[in-house]
Amino acid sequence: MYNSKVLEIFKNPKNVGIVKGANGVGKVESSFCGDIIKIYIKVSEDGIIEEAKFKAFGCPASIAAASVAAELIIGKTLEEAVMQTSAKIVEVLGGLPEEKAYCPALAEEAIKAALEDYNKKKEKEQK
Ligand code: FES
């Protein structure tokens, strides 16, 4: 069902865990399958994502997608990170079965939720 790259990343995902001192956290839960992805980001003063990690409870595709999602946003600006879509995640994974299109979309939502959380915290700080 899955290609060898997806299986490899699923078995050895990168950036698993919690970022100490994270200033953005995005947690999304699928209303469709109940799977959960949480992404933690640490954004530097000059707006670069220095660290990103994830925790997930889900199918192999969601774990692999979350790993790639974290990988894709490390070293990026917030503007660049928001452009890391599920299509990009699928591209890096070398494709996913059609019925699993939902899983990378959940990872994309988690990135957006983490960025939103960061922006909200930043706004509060500036008030
Ligand atoms: Fe739920 Fe993959 S089936 S995220």
PDB file of C-alpha atoms and ligand atoms in Angstrom:
ATOM      1  CA  MET A   1       0.000   0.000   0.000  1.00  0.00           C
ATOM      2  CA  TYR A   2       2.775   2.440   0.955  1.00  0.00           C
ATOM      3  CA  ASN A   3       5.959   3.047  -1.010  1.00  0.00           C
ATOM      4  CA  SER A   4       9.323   2.227   0.571  1.00  0.00           C
ATOM      5  CA  LYS A   5      10.094   5.868   1.404  1.00  0.00           C
ATOM      6  CA  VAL A   6       6.878   6.292   3.394  1.00  0.00           C
ATOM      7  CA  LEU A   7       7.555   3.053   5.268  1.00  0.00           C
ATOM      8  CA  GLU A   8      11.147   4.058   5.969  1.00  0.00           C
ATOM      9  CA  ILE A   9      10.120   7.457   7.393  1.00  0.00           C
ATOM     10  CA  PHE A  10       7.285   5.833   9.353  1.00  0.00           C
ATOM     11  CA  LYS A  11       9.745   3.420  10.941  1.00  0.00           C
ATOM     12  CA  ASN A  12      12.418   6.071  11.563  1.00  0.00           C
ATOM     13  CA  PRO A  13      10.644   9.401  11.805  1.00  0.00           C
ATOM     14  CA  LYS A  14      12.767  12.493  12.347  1.00  0.00           C
ATOM     15  CA  ASN A  15      12.078  15.283  14.788  1.00  0.00           C
ATOM     16  CA  VAL A  16       9.855  13.317  17.137  1.00  0.00           C
ATOM     17  CA  GLY A  17       9.154  14.835  20.510  1.00  0.00           C
ATOM     18  CA  ILE A  18       8.674  18.185  22.150  1.00  0.00           C
ATOM     19  CA  VAL A  19      10.699  21.346  21.513  1.00  0.00           C
ATOM     20  CA  LYS A  20      11.949  22.804  24.766  1.00  0.00           C
ATOM     21  CA  GLY A  21      10.978  26.466  24.925  1.00  0.00           C
ATOM     22  CA  ALA A  22       8.618  26.174  21.959  1.00  0.00           C
ATOM     23  CA  ASN A  23       6.853  29.429  21.196  1.00  0.00           C
ATOM     24  CA  GLY A  24       4.267  27.908  18.894  1.00  0.00           C
ATOM     25  CA  VAL A  25       2.256  24.715  19.302  1.00  0.00           C
ATOM     26  CA  GLY A  26      -0.347  23.408  16.914  1.00  0.00           C
ATOM     27  CA  LYS A  27      -2.582  20.474  17.755  1.00  0.00           C
ATOM     28  CA  VAL A  28      -5.060  19.122  15.275  1.00  0.00           C
ATOM     29  CA  GLU A  29      -7.416  16.212  15.564  1.00  0.00           C
ATOM     30  CA  SER A  30      -9.156  14.680  12.626  1.00  0.00           C
ATOM     31  CA  SER A  31     -12.929  14.561  12.911  1.00  0.00           C
ATOM     32  CA  PHE A  32     -12.768  11.911  10.213  1.00  0.00           C
ATOM     33  CA  CYS A  33     -10.447   9.286  11.738  1.00  0.00           C
ATOM     34  CA  GLY A  34      -9.637  10.655  15.198  1.00  0.00           C
ATOM     35  CA  ASP A  35      -5.879  10.837  14.529  1.00  0.00           C
ATOM     36  CA  ILE A  36      -3.913  13.593  16.229  1.00  0.00           C
ATOM     37  CA  ILE A  37      -0.820  15.544  15.196  1.00  0.00           C
ATOM     38  CA  LYS A  38       0.866  18.084  17.420  1.00  0.00           C
ATOM     39  CA  ILE A  39       3.699  20.264  16.079  1.00  0.00           C
ATOM     40  CA  TYR A  40       5.986  22.352  18.268  1.00  0.00           C
ATOM     41  CA  ILE A  41       8.047  25.193  16.821  1.00  0.00           C
ATOM     42  CA  LYS A  42      10.699  27.494  18.175  1.00  0.00           C
ATOM     43  CA  VAL A  43      10.941  30.715  16.215  1.00  0.00           C
ATOM     44  CA  SER A  44      13.986  32.941  16.612  1.00  0.00           C
ATOM     45  CA  GLU A  45      13.865  36.704  17.185  1.00  0.00           C
ATOM     46  CA  ASP A  46      14.400  37.277  13.486  1.00  0.00           C
ATOM     47  CA  GLY A  47      11.494  35.043  12.498  1.00  0.00           C
ATOM     48  CA  ILE A  48      13.256  31.835  11.510  1.00  0.00           C
ATOM     49  CA  ILE A  49      11.948  28.444  12.653  1.00  0.00           C
ATOM     50  CA  GLU A  50      14.983  27.087  14.466  1.00  0.00           C
ATOM     51  CA  GLU A  51      13.421  23.892  15.702  1.00  0.00           C
ATOM     52  CA  ALA A  52      10.326  21.859  14.903  1.00  0.00           C
ATOM     53  CA  LYS A  53       9.210  18.558  16.375  1.00  0.00           C
ATOM     54  CA  PHE A  54       6.029  16.567  16.388  1.00  0.00           C
ATOM     55  CA  LYS A  55       4.022  14.039  18.318  1.00  0.00           C
ATOM     56  CA  ALA A  56       1.394  12.034  16.559  1.00  0.00           C
ATOM     57  CA  PHE A  57      -1.177   9.402  17.202  1.00  0.00           C
ATOM     58  CA  GLY A  58      -2.187   8.080  13.860  1.00  0.00           C
ATOM     59  CA  CYS A  59      -1.744   5.943  10.795  1.00  0.00           C
ATOM     60  CA  PRO A  60       1.658   5.345   9.120  1.00  0.00           C
ATOM     61  CA  ALA A  61       0.914   8.040   6.535  1.00  0.00           C
ATOM     62  CA  SER A  62       0.189  10.637   9.218  1.00  0.00           C
ATOM     63  CA  ILE A  63       3.404   9.819  11.116  1.00  0.00           C
ATOM     64  CA  ALA A  64       5.483  10.011   7.925  1.00  0.00           C
ATOM     65  CA  ALA A  65       3.692  13.206   6.868  1.00  0.00           C
ATOM     66  CA  ALA A  66       4.251  14.853  10.261  1.00  0.00           C
ATOM     67  CA  SER A  67       7.948  13.941  10.141  1.00  0.00           C
ATOM     68  CA  VAL A  68       8.292  15.512   6.688  1.00  0.00           C
ATOM     69  CA  ALA A  69       6.241  18.535   7.762  1.00  0.00           C
ATOM     70  CA  ALA A  70       8.598  19.254  10.661  1.00  0.00           C
ATOM     71  CA  GLU A  71      11.592  18.725   8.386  1.00  0.00           C
ATOM     72  CA  LEU A  72      10.194  21.094   5.755  1.00  0.00           C
ATOM     73  CA  ILE A  73       9.705  24.033   8.083  1.00  0.00           C
ATOM     74  CA  ILE A  74      13.037  23.931   9.941  1.00  0.00           C
ATOM     75  CA  GLY A  75      15.205  26.850   8.841  1.00  0.00           C
ATOM     76  CA  LYS A  76      12.281  28.566   7.096  1.00  0.00           C
ATOM     77  CA  THR A  77      10.722  31.959   7.690  1.00  0.00           C
ATOM     78  CA  LEU A  78       7.091  32.037   8.805  1.00  0.00           C
ATOM     79  CA  GLU A  79       6.043  33.087   5.288  1.00  0.00           C
ATOM     80  CA  GLU A  80       7.937  30.161   3.765  1.00  0.00           C
ATOM     81  CA  ALA A  81       6.594  27.722   6.355  1.00  0.00           C
ATOM     82  CA  VAL A  82       2.977  28.573   5.616  1.00  0.00           C
ATOM     83  CA  MET A  83       3.603  27.576   2.004  1.00  0.00           C
ATOM     84  CA  GLN A  84       4.590  24.007   2.941  1.00  0.00           C
ATOM     85  CA  THR A  85       1.382  22.324   1.860  1.00  0.00           C
ATOM     86  CA  SER A  86       0.163  18.751   1.872  1.00  0.00           C
ATOM     87  CA  ALA A  87       1.047  18.554  -1.853  1.00  0.00           C
ATOM     88  CA  LYS A  88       4.662  19.332  -0.977  1.00  0.00           C
ATOM     89  CA  ILE A  89       4.622  16.718   1.788  1.00  0.00           C
ATOM     90  CA  VAL A  90       3.261  14.092  -0.626  1.00  0.00           C
ATOM     91  CA  GLU A  91       5.949  15.059  -3.147  1.00  0.00           C
ATOM     92  CA  VAL A  92       8.701  14.490  -0.566  1.00  0.00           C
ATOM     93  CA  LEU A  93       7.107  11.170   0.391  1.00  0.00           C
ATOM     94  CA  GLY A  94       7.158  10.082  -3.229  1.00  0.00           C
ATOM     95  CA  GLY A  95       3.387   9.728  -3.285  1.00  0.00           C
ATOM     96  CA  LEU A  96       0.647   8.307  -1.077  1.00  0.00           C
ATOM     97  CA  PRO A  97      -2.335   6.116  -1.870  1.00  0.00           C
ATOM     98  CA  GLU A  98      -5.307   8.250  -2.930  1.00  0.00           C
ATOM     99  CA  GLU A  99      -7.367   7.208   0.079  1.00  0.00           C
ATOM    100  CA  LYS A 100      -4.591   8.583   2.312  1.00  0.00           C
ATOM    101  CA  ALA A 101      -4.743  12.127   0.913  1.00  0.00           C
ATOM    102  CA  TYR A 102      -6.322  13.131   4.172  1.00  0.00           C
ATOM    103  CA  CYS A 103      -3.235  12.372   6.282  1.00  0.00           C
ATOM    104  CA  PRO A 104      -0.754  14.935   4.867  1.00  0.00           C
ATOM    105  CA  ALA A 105      -3.567  17.489   4.960  1.00  0.00           C
ATOM    106  CA  LEU A 106      -3.698  16.939   8.725  1.00  0.00           C
ATOM    107  CA  ALA A 107       0.062  17.589   8.927  1.00  0.00           C
ATOM    108  CA  GLU A 108      -0.381  20.802   6.910  1.00  0.00           C
ATOM    109  CA  GLU A 109      -3.141  21.882   9.305  1.00  0.00           C
ATOM    110  CA  ALA A 110      -0.800  21.214  12.250  1.00  0.00           C
ATOM    111  CA  ILE A 111       1.898  23.450  10.721  1.00  0.00           C
ATOM    112  CA  LYS A 112      -0.671  26.221  10.221  1.00  0.00           C
ATOM    113  CA  ALA A 113      -2.001  25.808  13.762  1.00  0.00           C
ATOM    114  CA  ALA A 114       1.538  26.088  15.203  1.00  0.00           C
ATOM    115  CA  LEU A 115       2.220  29.232  13.140  1.00  0.00           C
ATOM    116  CA  GLU A 116      -1.098  30.715  14.221  1.00  0.00           C
ATOM    117  CA  ASP A 117      -0.327  29.975  17.858  1.00  0.00           C
ATOM    118  CA  TYR A 118       3.070  31.651  17.486  1.00  0.00           C
ATOM    119  CA  ASN A 119       1.500  34.731  15.871  1.00  0.00           C
ATOM    120  CA  LYS A 120      -1.145  34.986  18.616  1.00  0.00           C
ATOM    121  CA  LYS A 121       1.508  34.792  21.342  1.00  0.00           C
ATOM    122  CA  LYS A 122       3.620  37.406  19.558  1.00  0.00           C
ATOM    123  CA  GLU A 123       0.621  39.750  19.268  1.00  0.00           C
ATOM    124  CA  LYS A 124      -0.124  39.362  22.994  1.00  0.00           C
ATOM    125  CA  GLU A 125       3.509  40.171  23.845  1.00  0.00           C
ATOM    126  CA  GLN A 126       3.334  43.368  21.814  1.00  0.00           C
ATOM    127  CA  LYS A 127       0.196  44.642  23.603  1.00  0.00           C
TER     128      LYS A 127
HETATM  129 FE1  FES B   1      -6.122   9.398  10.058  1.00  0.00          FE
HETATM  130 FE2  FES B   1      -4.220   8.929   8.308  1.00  0.00          FE
HETATM  131  S1  FES B   1      -6.032   7.809   8.612  1.00  0.00           S
HETATM  132  S2  FES B   1      -4.488  10.675   9.553  1.00  0.00           S
END
